[in-house]
XYZ file of C-alpha atoms in Angstrom:
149
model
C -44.529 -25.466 -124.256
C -47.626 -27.076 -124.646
C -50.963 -25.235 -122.825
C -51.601 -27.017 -120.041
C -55.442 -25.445 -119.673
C -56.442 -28.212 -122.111
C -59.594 -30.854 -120.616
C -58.933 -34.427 -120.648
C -60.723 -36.050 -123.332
C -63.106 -38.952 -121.251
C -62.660 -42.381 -123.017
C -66.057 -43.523 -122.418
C -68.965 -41.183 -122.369
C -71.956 -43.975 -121.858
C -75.435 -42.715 -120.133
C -74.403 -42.653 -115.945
C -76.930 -44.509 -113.908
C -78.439 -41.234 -113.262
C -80.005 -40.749 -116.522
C -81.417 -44.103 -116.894
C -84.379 -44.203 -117.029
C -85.433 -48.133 -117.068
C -84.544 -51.014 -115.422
C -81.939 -53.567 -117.335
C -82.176 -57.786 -116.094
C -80.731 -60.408 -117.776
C -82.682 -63.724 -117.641
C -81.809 -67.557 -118.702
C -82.656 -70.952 -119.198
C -81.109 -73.349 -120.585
C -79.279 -72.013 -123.388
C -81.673 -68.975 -123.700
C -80.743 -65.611 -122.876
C -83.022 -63.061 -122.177
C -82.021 -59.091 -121.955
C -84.897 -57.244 -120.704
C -85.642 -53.130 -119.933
C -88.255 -52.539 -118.250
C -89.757 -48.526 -118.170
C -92.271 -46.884 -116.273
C -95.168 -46.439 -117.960
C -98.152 -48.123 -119.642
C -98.025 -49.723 -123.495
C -96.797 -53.427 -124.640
C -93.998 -55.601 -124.269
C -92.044 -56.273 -127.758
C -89.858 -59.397 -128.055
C -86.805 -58.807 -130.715
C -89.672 -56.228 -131.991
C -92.403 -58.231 -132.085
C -94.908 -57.824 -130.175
C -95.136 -60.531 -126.700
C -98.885 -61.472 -127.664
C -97.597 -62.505 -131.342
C -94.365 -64.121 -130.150
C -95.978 -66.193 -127.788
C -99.028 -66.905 -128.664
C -101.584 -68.801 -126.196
C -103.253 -68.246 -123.152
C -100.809 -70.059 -121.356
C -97.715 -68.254 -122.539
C -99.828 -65.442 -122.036
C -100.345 -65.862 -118.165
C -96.749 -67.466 -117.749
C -95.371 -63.939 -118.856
C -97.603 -61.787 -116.857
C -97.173 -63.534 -113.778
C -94.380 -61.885 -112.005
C -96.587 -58.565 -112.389
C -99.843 -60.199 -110.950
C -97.547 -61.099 -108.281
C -95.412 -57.760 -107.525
C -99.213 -55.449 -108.580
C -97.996 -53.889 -111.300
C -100.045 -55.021 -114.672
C -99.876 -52.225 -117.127
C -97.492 -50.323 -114.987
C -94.491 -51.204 -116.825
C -93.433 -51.481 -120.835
C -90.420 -52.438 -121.952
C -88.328 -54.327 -124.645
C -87.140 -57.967 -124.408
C -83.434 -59.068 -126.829
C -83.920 -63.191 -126.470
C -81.654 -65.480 -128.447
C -80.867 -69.841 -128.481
C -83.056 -71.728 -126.612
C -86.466 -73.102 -127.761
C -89.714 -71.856 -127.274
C -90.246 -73.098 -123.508
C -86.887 -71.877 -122.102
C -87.357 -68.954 -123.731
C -90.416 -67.593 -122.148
C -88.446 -68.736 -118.635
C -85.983 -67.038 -119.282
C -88.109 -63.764 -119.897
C -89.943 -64.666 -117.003
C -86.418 -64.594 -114.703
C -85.230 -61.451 -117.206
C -88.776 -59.746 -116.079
C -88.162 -60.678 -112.256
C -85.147 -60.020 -111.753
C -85.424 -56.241 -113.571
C -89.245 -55.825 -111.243
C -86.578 -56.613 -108.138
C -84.198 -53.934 -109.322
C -87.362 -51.706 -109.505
C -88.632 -51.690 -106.065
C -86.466 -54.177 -104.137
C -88.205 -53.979 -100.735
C -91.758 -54.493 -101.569
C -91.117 -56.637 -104.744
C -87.822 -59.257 -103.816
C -89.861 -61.671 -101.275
C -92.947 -62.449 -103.379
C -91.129 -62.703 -106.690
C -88.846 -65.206 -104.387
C -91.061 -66.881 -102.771
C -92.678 -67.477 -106.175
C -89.882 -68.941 -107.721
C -88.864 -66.437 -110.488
C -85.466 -65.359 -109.009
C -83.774 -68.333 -108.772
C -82.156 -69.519 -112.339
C -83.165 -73.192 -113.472
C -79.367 -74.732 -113.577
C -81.023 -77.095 -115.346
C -79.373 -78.122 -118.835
C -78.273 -80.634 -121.150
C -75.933 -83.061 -120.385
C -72.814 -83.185 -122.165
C -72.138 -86.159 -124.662
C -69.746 -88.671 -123.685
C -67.433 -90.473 -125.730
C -67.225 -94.115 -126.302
C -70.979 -93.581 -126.120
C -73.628 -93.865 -128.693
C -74.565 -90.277 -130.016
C -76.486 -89.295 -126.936
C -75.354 -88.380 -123.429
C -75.656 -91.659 -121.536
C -76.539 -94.031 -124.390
C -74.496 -97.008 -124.665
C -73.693 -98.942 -127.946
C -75.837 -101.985 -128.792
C -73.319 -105.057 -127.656
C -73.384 -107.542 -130.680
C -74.633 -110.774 -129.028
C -72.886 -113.317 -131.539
């Protein structure tokens, strides 16, 4: 007979919540998709490996980005690494805005969840293209030019 003393093999051996060690958000906008980890500690943010300051470039990016940690306190408290794919420049840096927000929340959600909602930054922008109708010209609600003899 077989030994019956044998373990189990486990099917999937991924890192428990205990030994994270950062804090994983998704944000979005439009049809940009942001997948952010934040960790503890001080140094940059990279986007796709780049640094933020070179991927957005601009004092305006610049403060758009940093605002939900002048809101929560935390400016230099936190590095981490931003995945962002589609979209266009705009909804992308909303949607790492909501991706940063909504991982800051998961960091401290008593002290952090009502500014960063009051703010704005949790809620996702359902806003997005309309869809092209047909009989239509090529554009969501343009009609076709009616021949007038």
């Amino acid at each position: 007979m077989a030994d019956e003393s044998t373990t189990p093999i486990k099917q999937n051996e991924r890192s428990s919540s205990s030994n994270k060690n950062y804090f994983h958000a998704i944000g979005r906008r439009k049809e940009a998709v942001a997948r952010v980890r934040l960790f503890k500690g001080q140094g940059q943010l990279t986007v796709n490996e780049i640094p933020i300051a070179q991927y957005f470039k601009g004092q305006i990016a610049q403060k758009q980005y940093q605002r939900p940690f002048e809101i929560t306190k935390t400016l230099g408290e936190f590095t981490g690494t931003i995945k962002i794919e589609g979209g266009g420049y705009a909804s992308q840096l909303d949607a790492i805005v909501h991706g940063i927000a909504r991982a800051l929340q998961l960091a401290n959600k008593e002290s952090f969840r009502l500014p960063l909602k009051k703010a704005g930054f949790l809620t996702r922008d359902a806003r997005v293209k309309e869809r092209r109708k047909f009989g239509l010209a090529h554009k969501a609600r343009a009609k076709k030019q009616s021949p007038k003899r």
